[in-house]
Amino acid sequence: MTTTPTTTTPTTASAAGTWTLGDLTVNRIGFGAMRLPQRGEALVETAVPRDRGEAIAVLRKAVDLGVNHIDTAAFYFSPLRSANELINSAFGGSYPDDLVIATKVGPCRDTSGAWATHARTPAALRGQVEENLRQLGRDHLDVVNLRVVGSDSIAERFGALAELRDAGLIRHLGVSNITPEQLTEAQAIAPVVCVQNMYGIGVRPEYEDFVRLCGEQGIAFVPFYAIAAAGRQGGVTTPESPEVLAVAEAHGASPAQIRIAWTLHQGPHLLAIPGTGDPDHLAANVAAGALRLTDEDLALLDRPHRTPADDDDAS
């Protein structure tokens, strides 16, 4: 008797459900482009460029798997690769109608790739917005996050972006690496659709009230470094907690998948943006959106969450 081999249909990003950024509906599993231009360490001048064709293939596979939310920035690049240019090459001229691209402004690199002074004036911020438009080949940006360092007033900077929103260059605004007070300040100027802050198992447990507040106000909370935890942008490997390993074993999943699932279980307004240049890791990250953690799992994972990792701010 001849048997027909069975094929497994890959899990798509829709398994995690959706959230609305303003008037834009996105699947809660997205894709972070920070690591796309290089291998190994991210956001450093010595990063090794990733093969261009490989990076473009990963972007296209992400969309094939239902990802319709890509997080990027003009300062995501290696000496030879730019995340925005890779996105443009993958989709430019034929961007999917439902694809939402979120970028951020504030941090700056010079032409050599070295970090430069943060943009703090309206003119500098407009220049960064226009550079993102040019690199992505778009006539407007779906979401622009103001990336902040420090706790000083953001009124002038956010106000400058609000003016660009009114002019039609930006559709929606978000804020990144901010305090609750800075969020309130921004909201007094223009609507905020998302907050991007560091958060994950063992990372910033003191943000729980802030995370909850965002949900109550209909604002998406988009954690960065949710998988890397203490390793963050440097790609440092740290020992995984026994609790995460135990839950991973119980679900036949990887620790990274459990960390993504935990993020999504913190509220329907949390969006995950794991990034990778590996197609298998990409499929695994997307599949994490289908994991359903039990109350017992969440109680167990609460233990390492209450033991914060060293999480100094990044640039």
JSON list of N, CA and C in Angstrom, two decimals, residues 9 28 30 33 63 88 97 102 113 116-117 188 285 307:
[
{"chain": "A", "resi": 9, "resn": "THR", "atom": "N", "xyz": [1.50, 22.07, 8.12]},
{"chain": "A", "resi": 9, "resn": "THR", "atom": "CA", "xyz": [1.30, 23.47, 7.75]},
{"chain": "A", "resi": 9, "resn": "THR", "atom": "C", "xyz": [1.90, 24.35, 8.82]},
{"chain": "A", "resi": 28, "resn": "ARG", "atom": "N", "xyz": [-0.22, 40.11, 16.37]},
{"chain": "A", "resi": 28, "resn": "ARG", "atom": "CA", "xyz": [0.55, 40.43, 17.56]},
{"chain": "A", "resi": 28, "resn": "ARG", "atom": "C", "xyz": [1.99, 39.89, 17.52]},
{"chain": "A", "resi": 30, "resn": "GLY", "atom": "N", "xyz": [5.16, 40.13, 15.41]},
{"chain": "A", "resi": 30, "resn": "GLY", "atom": "CA", "xyz": [5.76, 40.90, 14.33]},
{"chain": "A", "resi": 30, "resn": "GLY", "atom": "C", "xyz": [7.20, 40.48, 14.12]},
{"chain": "A", "resi": 33, "resn": "ALA", "atom": "N", "xyz": [13.73, 44.19, 12.94]},
{"chain": "A", "resi": 33, "resn": "ALA", "atom": "CA", "xyz": [14.77, 44.18, 11.90]},
{"chain": "A", "resi": 33, "resn": "ALA", "atom": "C", "xyz": [16.16, 44.54, 12.41]},
{"chain": "A", "resi": 63, "resn": "VAL", "atom": "N", "xyz": [6.65, 37.65, 5.92]},
{"chain": "A", "resi": 63, "resn": "VAL", "atom": "CA", "xyz": [5.36, 38.07, 5.38]},
{"chain": "A", "resi": 63, "resn": "VAL", "atom": "C", "xyz": [4.55, 36.86, 4.94]},
{"chain": "A", "resi": 88, "resn": "ASN", "atom": "N", "xyz": [13.19, 47.66, 1.76]},
{"chain": "A", "resi": 88, "resn": "ASN", "atom": "CA", "xyz": [12.82, 48.27, 0.48]},
{"chain": "A", "resi": 88, "resn": "ASN", "atom": "C", "xyz": [13.09, 47.30, -0.67]},
{"chain": "A", "resi": 97, "resn": "ASP", "atom": "N", "xyz": [-0.48, 45.42, 1.12]},
{"chain": "A", "resi": 97, "resn": "ASP", "atom": "CA", "xyz": [-1.40, 46.45, 1.59]},
{"chain": "A", "resi": 97, "resn": "ASP", "atom": "C", "xyz": [-1.53, 46.49, 3.11]},
{"chain": "A", "resi": 102, "resn": "ALA", "atom": "N", "xyz": [6.95, 50.09, 11.29]},
{"chain": "A", "resi": 102, "resn": "ALA", "atom": "CA", "xyz": [7.19, 51.05, 12.38]},
{"chain": "A", "resi": 102, "resn": "ALA", "atom": "C", "xyz": [8.68, 51.35, 12.44]},
{"chain": "A", "resi": 113, "resn": "GLY", "atom": "N", "xyz": [29.04, 54.66, 10.48]},
{"chain": "A", "resi": 113, "resn": "GLY", "atom": "CA", "xyz": [28.36, 53.70, 11.33]},
{"chain": "A", "resi": 113, "resn": "GLY", "atom": "C", "xyz": [28.55, 53.96, 12.80]},
{"chain": "A", "resi": 116, "resn": "ALA", "atom": "N", "xyz": [26.37, 58.86, 16.76]},
{"chain": "A", "resi": 116, "resn": "ALA", "atom": "CA", "xyz": [26.48, 60.31, 16.79]},
{"chain": "A", "resi": 116, "resn": "ALA", "atom": "C", "xyz": [25.48, 60.86, 17.82]},
{"chain": "A", "resi": 117, "resn": "THR", "atom": "N", "xyz": [25.40, 62.16, 17.92]},
{"chain": "A", "resi": 117, "resn": "THR", "atom": "CA", "xyz": [24.52, 62.79, 18.90]},
{"chain": "A", "resi": 117, "resn": "THR", "atom": "C", "xyz": [23.05, 62.56, 18.55]},
{"chain": "A", "resi": 188, "resn": "ALA", "atom": "N", "xyz": [-0.64, 64.63, 25.64]},
{"chain": "A", "resi": 188, "resn": "ALA", "atom": "CA", "xyz": [-1.22, 65.97, 25.66]},
{"chain": "A", "resi": 188, "resn": "ALA", "atom": "C", "xyz": [-0.98, 66.70, 24.35]},
{"chain": "A", "resi": 285, "resn": "ASN", "atom": "N", "xyz": [9.79, 31.45, 16.03]},
{"chain": "A", "resi": 285, "resn": "ASN", "atom": "CA", "xyz": [9.30, 32.65, 16.71]},
{"chain": "A", "resi": 285, "resn": "ASN", "atom": "C", "xyz": [7.82, 32.88, 16.42]},
{"chain": "A", "resi": 307, "resn": "THR", "atom": "N", "xyz": [13.13, 38.27, 39.66]},
{"chain": "A", "resi": 307, "resn": "THR", "atom": "CA", "xyz": [14.58, 38.40, 39.89]},
{"chain": "A", "resi": 307, "resn": "THR", "atom": "C", "xyz": [15.17, 39.10, 38.69]}
]
